[in-house]
Coordinates of C-alpha atoms in Angstrom, one line a residue:
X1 CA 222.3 38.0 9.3
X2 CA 223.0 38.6 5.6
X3 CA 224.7 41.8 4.6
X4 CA 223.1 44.8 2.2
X5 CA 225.2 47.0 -0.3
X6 CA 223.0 50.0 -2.6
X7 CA 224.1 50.6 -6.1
X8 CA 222.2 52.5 -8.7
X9 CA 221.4 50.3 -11.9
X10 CA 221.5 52.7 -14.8
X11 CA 219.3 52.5 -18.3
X12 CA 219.5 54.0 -21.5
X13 CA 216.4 53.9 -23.9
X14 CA 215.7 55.6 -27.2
X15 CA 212.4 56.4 -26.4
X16 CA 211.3 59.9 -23.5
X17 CA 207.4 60.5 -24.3
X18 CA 204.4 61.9 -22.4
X19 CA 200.8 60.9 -23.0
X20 CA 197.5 60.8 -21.4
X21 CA 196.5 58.1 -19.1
X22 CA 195.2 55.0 -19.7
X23 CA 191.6 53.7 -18.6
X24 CA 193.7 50.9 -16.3
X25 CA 196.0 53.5 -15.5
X26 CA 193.0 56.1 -14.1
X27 CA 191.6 53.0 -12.1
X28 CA 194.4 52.8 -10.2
X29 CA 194.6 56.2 -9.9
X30 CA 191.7 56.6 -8.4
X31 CA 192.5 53.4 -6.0
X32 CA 195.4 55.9 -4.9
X33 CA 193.3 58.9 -3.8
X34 CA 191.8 56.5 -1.3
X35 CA 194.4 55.9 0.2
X36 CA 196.5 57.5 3.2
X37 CA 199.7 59.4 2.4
X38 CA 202.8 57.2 2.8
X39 CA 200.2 53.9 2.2
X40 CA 202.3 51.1 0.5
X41 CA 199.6 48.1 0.6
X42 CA 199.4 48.2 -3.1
X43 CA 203.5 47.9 -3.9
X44 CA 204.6 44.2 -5.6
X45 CA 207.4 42.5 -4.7
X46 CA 208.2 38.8 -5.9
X47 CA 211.6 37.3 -7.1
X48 CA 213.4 34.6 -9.6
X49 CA 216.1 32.5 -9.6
X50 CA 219.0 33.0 -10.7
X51 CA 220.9 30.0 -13.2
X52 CA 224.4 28.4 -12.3
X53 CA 227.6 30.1 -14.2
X54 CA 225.6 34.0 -14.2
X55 CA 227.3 37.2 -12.9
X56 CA 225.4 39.6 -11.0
X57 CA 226.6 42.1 -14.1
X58 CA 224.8 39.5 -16.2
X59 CA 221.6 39.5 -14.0
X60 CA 221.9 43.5 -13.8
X61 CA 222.3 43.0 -18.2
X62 CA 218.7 41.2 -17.8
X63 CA 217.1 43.6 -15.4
X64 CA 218.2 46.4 -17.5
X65 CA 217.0 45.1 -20.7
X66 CA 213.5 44.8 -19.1
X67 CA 213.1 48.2 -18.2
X68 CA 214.3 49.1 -21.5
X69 CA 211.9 47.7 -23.0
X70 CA 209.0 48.0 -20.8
X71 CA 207.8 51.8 -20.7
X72 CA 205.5 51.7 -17.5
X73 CA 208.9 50.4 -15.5
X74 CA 210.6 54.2 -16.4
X75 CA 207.7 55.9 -15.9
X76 CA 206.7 59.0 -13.5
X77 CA 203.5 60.6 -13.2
X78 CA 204.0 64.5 -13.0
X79 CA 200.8 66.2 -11.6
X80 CA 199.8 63.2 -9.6
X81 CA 197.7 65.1 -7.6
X82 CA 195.1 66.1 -9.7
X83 CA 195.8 65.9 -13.1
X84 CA 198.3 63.5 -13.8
X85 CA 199.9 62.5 -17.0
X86 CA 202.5 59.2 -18.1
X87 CA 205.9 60.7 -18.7
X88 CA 208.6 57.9 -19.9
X89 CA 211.8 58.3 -19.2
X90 CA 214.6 57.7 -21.7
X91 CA 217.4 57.7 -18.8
X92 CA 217.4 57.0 -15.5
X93 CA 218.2 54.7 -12.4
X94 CA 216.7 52.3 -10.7
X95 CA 218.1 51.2 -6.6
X96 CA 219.6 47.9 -7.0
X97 CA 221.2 46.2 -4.0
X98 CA 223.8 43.3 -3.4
X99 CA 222.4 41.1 -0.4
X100 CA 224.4 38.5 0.9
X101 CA 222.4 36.0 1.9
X102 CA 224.7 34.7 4.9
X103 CA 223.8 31.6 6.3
X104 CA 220.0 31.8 5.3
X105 CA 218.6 29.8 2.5
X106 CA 218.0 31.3 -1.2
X107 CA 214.1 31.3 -0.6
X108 CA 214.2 32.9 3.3
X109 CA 216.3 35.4 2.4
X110 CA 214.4 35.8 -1.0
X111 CA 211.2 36.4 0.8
X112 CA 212.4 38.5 3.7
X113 CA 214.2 40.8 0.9
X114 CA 210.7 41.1 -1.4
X115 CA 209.1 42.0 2.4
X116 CA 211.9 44.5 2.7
X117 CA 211.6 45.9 -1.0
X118 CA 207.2 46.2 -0.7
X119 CA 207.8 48.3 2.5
X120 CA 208.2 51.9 1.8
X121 CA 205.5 54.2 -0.8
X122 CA 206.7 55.1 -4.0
X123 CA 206.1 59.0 -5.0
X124 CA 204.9 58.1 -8.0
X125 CA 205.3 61.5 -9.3
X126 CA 208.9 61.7 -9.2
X127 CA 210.6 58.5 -8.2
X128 CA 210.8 55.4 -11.1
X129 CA 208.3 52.5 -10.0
X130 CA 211.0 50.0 -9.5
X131 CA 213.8 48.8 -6.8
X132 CA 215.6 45.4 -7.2
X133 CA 217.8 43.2 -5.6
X134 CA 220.4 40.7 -6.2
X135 CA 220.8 37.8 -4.1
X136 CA 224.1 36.4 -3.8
X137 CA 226.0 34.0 -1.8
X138 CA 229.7 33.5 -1.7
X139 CA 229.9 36.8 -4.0
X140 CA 227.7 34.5 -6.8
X141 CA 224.3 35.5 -7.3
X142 CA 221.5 33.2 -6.4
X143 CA 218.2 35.3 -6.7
X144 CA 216.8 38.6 -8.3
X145 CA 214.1 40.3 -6.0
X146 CA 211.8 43.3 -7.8
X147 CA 209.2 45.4 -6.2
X148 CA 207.0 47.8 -8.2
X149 CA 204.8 50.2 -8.1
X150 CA 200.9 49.4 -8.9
X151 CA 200.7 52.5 -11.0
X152 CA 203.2 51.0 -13.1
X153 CA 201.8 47.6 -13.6
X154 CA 198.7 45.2 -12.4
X155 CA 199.1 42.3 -11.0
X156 CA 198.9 40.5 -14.1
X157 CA 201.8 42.5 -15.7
X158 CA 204.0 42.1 -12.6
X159 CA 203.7 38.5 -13.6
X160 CA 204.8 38.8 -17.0
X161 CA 208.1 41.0 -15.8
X162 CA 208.6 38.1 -13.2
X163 CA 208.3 35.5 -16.3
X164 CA 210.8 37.3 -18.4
X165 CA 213.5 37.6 -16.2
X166 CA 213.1 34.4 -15.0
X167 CA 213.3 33.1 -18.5
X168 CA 216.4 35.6 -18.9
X169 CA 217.9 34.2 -15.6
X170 CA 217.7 30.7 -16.8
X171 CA 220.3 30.9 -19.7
X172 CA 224.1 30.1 -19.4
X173 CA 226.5 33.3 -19.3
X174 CA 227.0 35.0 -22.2
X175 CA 223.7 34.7 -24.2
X176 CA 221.0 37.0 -24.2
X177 CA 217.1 36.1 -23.9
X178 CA 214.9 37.0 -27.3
X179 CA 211.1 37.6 -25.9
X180 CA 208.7 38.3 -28.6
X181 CA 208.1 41.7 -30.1
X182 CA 207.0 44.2 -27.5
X183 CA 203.1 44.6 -26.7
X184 CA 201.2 47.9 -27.2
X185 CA 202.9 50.6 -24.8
X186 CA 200.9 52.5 -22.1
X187 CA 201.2 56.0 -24.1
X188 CA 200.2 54.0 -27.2
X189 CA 197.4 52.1 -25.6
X190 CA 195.6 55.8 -24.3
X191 CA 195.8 56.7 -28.0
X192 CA 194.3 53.6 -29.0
X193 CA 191.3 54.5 -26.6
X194 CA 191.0 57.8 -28.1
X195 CA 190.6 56.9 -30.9
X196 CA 187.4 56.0 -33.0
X197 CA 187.6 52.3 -31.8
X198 CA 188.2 53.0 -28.2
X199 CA 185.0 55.2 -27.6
X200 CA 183.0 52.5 -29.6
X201 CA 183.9 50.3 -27.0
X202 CA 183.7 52.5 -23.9
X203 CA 180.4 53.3 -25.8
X204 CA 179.4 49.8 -25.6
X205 CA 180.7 49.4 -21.5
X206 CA 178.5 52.3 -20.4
X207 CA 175.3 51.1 -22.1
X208 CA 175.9 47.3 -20.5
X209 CA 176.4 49.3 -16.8
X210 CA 173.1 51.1 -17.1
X211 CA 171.3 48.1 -18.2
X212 CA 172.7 46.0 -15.7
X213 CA 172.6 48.8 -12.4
X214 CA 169.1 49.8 -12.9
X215 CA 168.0 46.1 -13.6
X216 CA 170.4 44.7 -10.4
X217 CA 168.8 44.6 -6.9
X218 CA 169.5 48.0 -5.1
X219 CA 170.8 45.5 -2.0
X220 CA 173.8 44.4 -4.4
X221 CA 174.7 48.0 -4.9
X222 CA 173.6 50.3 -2.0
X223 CA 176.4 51.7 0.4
X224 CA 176.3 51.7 4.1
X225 CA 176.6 54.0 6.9
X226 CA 179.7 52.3 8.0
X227 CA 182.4 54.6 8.7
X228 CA 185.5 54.5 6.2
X229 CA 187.8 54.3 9.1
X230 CA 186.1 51.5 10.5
X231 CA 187.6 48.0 10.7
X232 CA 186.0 45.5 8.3
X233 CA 185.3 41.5 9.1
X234 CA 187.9 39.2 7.2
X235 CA 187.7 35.7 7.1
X236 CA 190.2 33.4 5.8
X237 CA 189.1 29.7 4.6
X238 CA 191.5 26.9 2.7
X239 CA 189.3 24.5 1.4
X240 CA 190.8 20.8 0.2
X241 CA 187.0 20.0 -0.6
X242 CA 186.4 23.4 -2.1
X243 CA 189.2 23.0 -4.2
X244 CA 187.8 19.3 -5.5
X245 CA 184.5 20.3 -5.7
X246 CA 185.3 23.0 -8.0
X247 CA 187.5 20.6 -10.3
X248 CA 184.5 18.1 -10.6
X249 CA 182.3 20.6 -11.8
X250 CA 184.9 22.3 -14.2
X251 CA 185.1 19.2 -15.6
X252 CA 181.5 18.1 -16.1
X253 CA 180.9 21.9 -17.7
X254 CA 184.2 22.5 -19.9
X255 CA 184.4 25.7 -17.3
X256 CA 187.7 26.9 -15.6
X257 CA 187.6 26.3 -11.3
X258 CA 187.8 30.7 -11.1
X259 CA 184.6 30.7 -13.1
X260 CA 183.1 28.2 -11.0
X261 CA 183.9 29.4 -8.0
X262 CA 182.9 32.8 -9.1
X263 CA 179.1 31.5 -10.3
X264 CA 178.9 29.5 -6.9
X265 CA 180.0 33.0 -5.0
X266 CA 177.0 34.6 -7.4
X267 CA 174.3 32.0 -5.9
X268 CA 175.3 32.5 -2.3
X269 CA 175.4 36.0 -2.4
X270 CA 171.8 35.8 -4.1
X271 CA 170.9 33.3 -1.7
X272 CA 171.9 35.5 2.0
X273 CA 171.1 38.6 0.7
X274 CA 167.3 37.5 0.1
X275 CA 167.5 38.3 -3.3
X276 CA 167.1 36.3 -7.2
X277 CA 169.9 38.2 -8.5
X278 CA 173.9 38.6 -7.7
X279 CA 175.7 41.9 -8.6
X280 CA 179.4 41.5 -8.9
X281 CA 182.3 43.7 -10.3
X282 CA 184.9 41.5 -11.4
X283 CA 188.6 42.7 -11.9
X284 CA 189.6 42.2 -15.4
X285 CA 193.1 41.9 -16.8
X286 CA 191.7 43.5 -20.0
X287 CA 194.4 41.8 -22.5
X288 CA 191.7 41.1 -25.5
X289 CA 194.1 42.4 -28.2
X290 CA 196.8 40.7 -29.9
X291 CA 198.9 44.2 -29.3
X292 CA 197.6 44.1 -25.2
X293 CA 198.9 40.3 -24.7
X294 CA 202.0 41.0 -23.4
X295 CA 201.1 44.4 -22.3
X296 CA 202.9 45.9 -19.2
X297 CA 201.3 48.9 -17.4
X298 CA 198.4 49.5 -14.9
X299 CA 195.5 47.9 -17.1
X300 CA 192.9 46.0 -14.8
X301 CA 189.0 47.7 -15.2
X302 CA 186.0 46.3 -13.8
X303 CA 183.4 43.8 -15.6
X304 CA 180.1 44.0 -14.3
X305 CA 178.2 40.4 -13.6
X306 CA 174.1 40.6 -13.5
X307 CA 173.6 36.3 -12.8
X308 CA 171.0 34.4 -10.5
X309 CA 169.6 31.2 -10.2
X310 CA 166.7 30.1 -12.0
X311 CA 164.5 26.9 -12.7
X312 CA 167.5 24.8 -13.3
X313 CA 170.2 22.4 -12.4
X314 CA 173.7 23.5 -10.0
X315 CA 175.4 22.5 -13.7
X316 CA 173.4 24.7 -16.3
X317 CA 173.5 27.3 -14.0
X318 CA 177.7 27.4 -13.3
X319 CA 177.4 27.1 -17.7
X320 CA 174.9 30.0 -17.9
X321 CA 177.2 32.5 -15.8
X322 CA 180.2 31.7 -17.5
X323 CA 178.4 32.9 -20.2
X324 CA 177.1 35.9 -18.8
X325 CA 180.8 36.8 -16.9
X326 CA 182.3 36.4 -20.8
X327 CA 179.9 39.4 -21.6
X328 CA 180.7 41.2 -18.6
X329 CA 184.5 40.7 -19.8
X330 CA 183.6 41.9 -23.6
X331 CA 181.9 45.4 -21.9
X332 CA 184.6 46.4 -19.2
X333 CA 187.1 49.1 -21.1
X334 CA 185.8 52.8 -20.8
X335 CA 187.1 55.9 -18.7
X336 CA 186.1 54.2 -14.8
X337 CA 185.7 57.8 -14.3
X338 CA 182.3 57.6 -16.2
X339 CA 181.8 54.8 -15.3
X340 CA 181.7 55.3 -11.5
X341 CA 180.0 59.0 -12.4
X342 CA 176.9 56.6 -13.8
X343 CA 177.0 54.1 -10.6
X344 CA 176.6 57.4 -8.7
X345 CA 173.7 58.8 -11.1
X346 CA 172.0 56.2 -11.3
X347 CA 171.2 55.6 -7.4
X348 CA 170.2 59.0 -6.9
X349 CA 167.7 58.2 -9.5
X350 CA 166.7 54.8 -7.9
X351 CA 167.2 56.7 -4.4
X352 CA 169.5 54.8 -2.4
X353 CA 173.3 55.7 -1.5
X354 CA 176.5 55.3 -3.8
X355 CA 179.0 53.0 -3.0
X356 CA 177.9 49.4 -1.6
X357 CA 179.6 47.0 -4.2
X358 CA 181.0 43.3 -4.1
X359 CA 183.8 42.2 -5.6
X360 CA 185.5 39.2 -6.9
X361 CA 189.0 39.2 -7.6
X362 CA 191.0 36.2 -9.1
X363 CA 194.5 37.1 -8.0
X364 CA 196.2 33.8 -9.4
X365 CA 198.7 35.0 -12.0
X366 CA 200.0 32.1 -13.8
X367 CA 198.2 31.1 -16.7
X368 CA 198.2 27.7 -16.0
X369 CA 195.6 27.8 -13.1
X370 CA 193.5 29.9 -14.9
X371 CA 192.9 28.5 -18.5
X372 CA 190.9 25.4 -19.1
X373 CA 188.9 22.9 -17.5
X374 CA 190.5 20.0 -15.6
X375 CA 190.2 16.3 -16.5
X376 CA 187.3 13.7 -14.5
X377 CA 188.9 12.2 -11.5
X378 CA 187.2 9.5 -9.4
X379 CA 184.0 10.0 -7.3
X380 CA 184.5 10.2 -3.9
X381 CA 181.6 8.8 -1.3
X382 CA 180.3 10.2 1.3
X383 CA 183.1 9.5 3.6
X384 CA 185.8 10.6 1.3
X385 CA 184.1 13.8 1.0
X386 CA 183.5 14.1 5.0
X387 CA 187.3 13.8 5.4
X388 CA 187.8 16.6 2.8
X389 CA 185.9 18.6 4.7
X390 CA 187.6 17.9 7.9
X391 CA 190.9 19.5 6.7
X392 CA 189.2 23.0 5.7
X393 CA 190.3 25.4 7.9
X394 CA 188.6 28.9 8.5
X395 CA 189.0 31.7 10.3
X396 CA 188.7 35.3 11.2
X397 CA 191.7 37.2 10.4
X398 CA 192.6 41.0 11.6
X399 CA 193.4 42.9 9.0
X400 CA 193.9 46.8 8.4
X401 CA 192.4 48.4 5.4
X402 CA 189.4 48.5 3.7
X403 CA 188.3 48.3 -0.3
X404 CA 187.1 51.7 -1.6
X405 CA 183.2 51.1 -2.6
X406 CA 183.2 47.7 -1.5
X407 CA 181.4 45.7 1.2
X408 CA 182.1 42.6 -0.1
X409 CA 185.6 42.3 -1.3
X410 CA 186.5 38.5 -2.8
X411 CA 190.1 37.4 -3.6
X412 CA 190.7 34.1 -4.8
X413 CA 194.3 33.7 -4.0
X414 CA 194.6 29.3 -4.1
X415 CA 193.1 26.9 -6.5
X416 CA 194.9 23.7 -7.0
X417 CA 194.9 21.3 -4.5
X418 CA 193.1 23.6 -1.9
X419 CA 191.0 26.6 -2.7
X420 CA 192.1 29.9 -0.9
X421 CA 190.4 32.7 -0.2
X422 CA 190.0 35.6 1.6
X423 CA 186.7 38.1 2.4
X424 CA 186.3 41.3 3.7
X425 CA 182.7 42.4 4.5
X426 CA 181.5 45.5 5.9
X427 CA 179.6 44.4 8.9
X428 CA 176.6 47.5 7.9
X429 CA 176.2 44.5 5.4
X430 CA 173.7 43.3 7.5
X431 CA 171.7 41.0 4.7
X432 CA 174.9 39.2 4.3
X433 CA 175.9 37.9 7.6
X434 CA 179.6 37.8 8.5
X435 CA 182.7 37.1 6.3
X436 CA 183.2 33.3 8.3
X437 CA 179.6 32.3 7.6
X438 CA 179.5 33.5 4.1
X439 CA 182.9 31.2 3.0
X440 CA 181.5 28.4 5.1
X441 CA 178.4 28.7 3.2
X442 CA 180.5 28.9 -0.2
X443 CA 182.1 25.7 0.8
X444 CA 178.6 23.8 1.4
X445 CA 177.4 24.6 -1.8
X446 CA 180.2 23.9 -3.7
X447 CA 180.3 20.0 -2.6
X448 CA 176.8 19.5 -2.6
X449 CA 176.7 21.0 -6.3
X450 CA 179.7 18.4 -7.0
X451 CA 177.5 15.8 -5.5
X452 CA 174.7 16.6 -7.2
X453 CA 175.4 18.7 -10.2
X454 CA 172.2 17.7 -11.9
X455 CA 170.2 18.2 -8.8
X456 CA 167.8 21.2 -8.3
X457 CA 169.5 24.9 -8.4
X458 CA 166.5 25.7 -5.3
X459 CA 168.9 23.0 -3.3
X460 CA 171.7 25.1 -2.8
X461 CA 170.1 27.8 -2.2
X462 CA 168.9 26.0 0.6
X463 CA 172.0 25.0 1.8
X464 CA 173.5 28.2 1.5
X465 CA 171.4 29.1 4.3
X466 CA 171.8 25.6 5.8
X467 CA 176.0 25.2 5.3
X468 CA 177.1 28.6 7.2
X469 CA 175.7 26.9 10.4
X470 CA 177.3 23.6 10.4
X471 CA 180.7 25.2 9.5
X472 CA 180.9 28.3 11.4
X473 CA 183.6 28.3 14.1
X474 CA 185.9 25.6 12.4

């Protein structure tokens, strides 16, 4: 069993500042008040390696200069409650254990340790968002381990911490790292959207979300009777033939696999729900700016995707909602506080309840996966894909927790060799059907669109009918 020693890992910055909050940093927020006290489901943990002929002082140096230079990672929220505010911290310390990793390997114990490090809420009104850990093993340190608070940083942003150090960790004793000039800080980025700009553009986001709710079925949007204690179905599926289906028609489009999988999530759901149209919030990293590139802090907002399919081939219609999710992504930054205010508004006025949403969330973080189409490969026959298919798995899974506003929660976790991902639907979705039927019918589509990309849209809405049935119970 490997050993665990707690020492405090002091910084010193120039900079102690308070500010509003950000748009990203009020969505999570509000994520937060949904929760249960002493909930911790939203806490990151991941970790890097650690190069040959480094100290742990050196990987402490690294770790330091980070949340140096990184505001959200010294930041507390005074007033969480109700009215909360950013306060930076120019001094501090941050919980920073030795672990020996005994006779476990680097990546066990690295694992176990992130487990370890996620468990535990952080009171994000007094205590600083992150803990660490050093990985060692015969007294010289193999790994560094970080968990985070979501107030502090997204997903995306947890990445680009992870990145750093790694990068940092890389190089031989004694030199020091030089990442680019720091991105926009969280205090600076809530000016920004106070500013003359920023309410243009929230402007702009709450004029797209009252065209698109009142024009969206009310099916896509309504909320159930379904208590918020209630459990909700989750389904699990990892795809092979998914995964290649989505390449093929990435590369016949120029689109990226998320987007395709996204616009072949939009048919089904049009399809089962009995509808022409899919509405979808999407969770956007919202990094547009040059100053936001490298941006750490609680940023993610919602797009909002109006798409269906038309009078036209399985190819023009994956092109036609890239184009339309690329305008969702141009009108997502605004206060998400007027923003839900208007969901809420404007079903009273249409007269059916707040609070019925899907979601699709792309929770892949390195940019690789993400950016650009991939190149042709061989077609496969009919047999070749019939033994793709027989390596999907899917399943239901039991899992606590539910997605505030959601009955149709969408994470696309895997999408390389096998295409990953996980569904939670409220079962007072009733149009829908459950969350196994729903990913077996995503799967059907997608290869018959591969196989027939220039074959009639009306076919796979046929099939996504038609697929849920053969594949169920795999």
């Amino acid at each position: 069993m490997s050993g665990e020693r707690t020492r405090w890992l002091e910084f010193s910055a120039s900079t102690a500042r308070e500010g509003a909050l950000t748009w990203g940093q009020w969505a999570i927020w509000g994520v937060f008040r949904q929760l249960p006290e002493g909930d911790d489901s939203l806490n990151q943990a991941g970790w890097v390696p650690v190069g040959a002929r480094l100290t742990v002082t050196d990987v402490a140096d690294a770790l330091r200069r980070t949340v140096e230079r990184h505001e959200a990672l010294r930041s507390v929220f005074p007033r969480f409650a109700d009215a909360p505010v950013q306060h930076v911290r120019a001094e501090g310390r941050i919980p920073f254990e030795l672990v020996d990793c005994g006779s476990e390997t680097v990546a066990v114990c690295a694992e176990r340790t992130s487990g370890r490090l996620r468990r535990g809420a952080f009171d994000n009104e007094r205590d600083l968002p992150v803990r660490a850990a050093v990985l060692t093993r015969d007294g010289v340190p193999a790994a560094l381990v970080v968990a985070a608070s979501h107030m502090a940083v997204d997903g995306w942003s947890f990445h680009l911490v992870l990145e750093e150090l790694r990068q940092a960790l890389s190089l031989a004793t004694g030199t020091v790292s030089a990442p680019g000039p720091a991105a926009r800080q969280p205090v600076e980025r809530a000016l920004f959207e106070a500013s003359e700009e920023g309410v243009r553009r929230e402007r702009a986001t709450l004029r797209h979300w009252e065209r698109t709710l009142r024009a969206a079925p009310a099916v896509m949007q309504a909320g159930t009777a379904t208590p918020d204690d209630a459990p909700r179905d989750w389904a699990v599926i990892r795809s092979p033939a998914l995964a290649r289906a989505a390449r093929e028609l990435a590369a016949r489009t120029g689109i990226g696999t998320g987007t395709v999988v996204l616009a072949l999530t939009a048919l089904v759901l049009a399809a089962r729900t009995g509808g022409d149209t899919a509405l979808l919030r999407l969770i956007v990293a919202t990094r547009s700016d040059a100053q936001d590139r490298g941006f750490v802090g609680a940023q993610n907002q919602n797009g909002l995707l109006r798409v269906g399919p038309a009078e036209e081939s399985a190819e023009n219609f994956v092109r036609r909602c890239a184009g339309a999710t690329l305008a969702a992504y141009r009108r997502c930054e605004g206060d998400p506080r007027k923003v839900e205010q208007l969901a809420v508004d404007v079903a009273r006025e249409r007269g059916f309840p707040y609070g019925g949403f899907c979601f699709f969330n792309d929770v892949r973080f390195r940019g690789a996966d993400r950016i650009g189409a991939p190149e042709a490969e061989r077609a496969l026959s009919g047999a070749d894909w019939a033994a793709e298919l027989d390596r999907t798995t899917l399943e239901t899974v039991d899992r606590p927790g539910r997605q505030a506003g959601a009955k149709f929660f969408l994470f696309l976790g895997e999408l390389g060799d096998t295409c990953r991902l996980t569904l939670a639907v409220d079962p007072g979705f009733r149009e829908l059907g459950s969350a196994e039927r729903f990913l077996a019918a995503l799967e059907a589509v997608a290869v018959h669109a591969a196989r027939e990309p220039l074959g009639p849209v009306d076919a796979l809405v046929a099939v996504a009918a038609e697929g849920s049935e053969r594949r169920a119970g795999v």
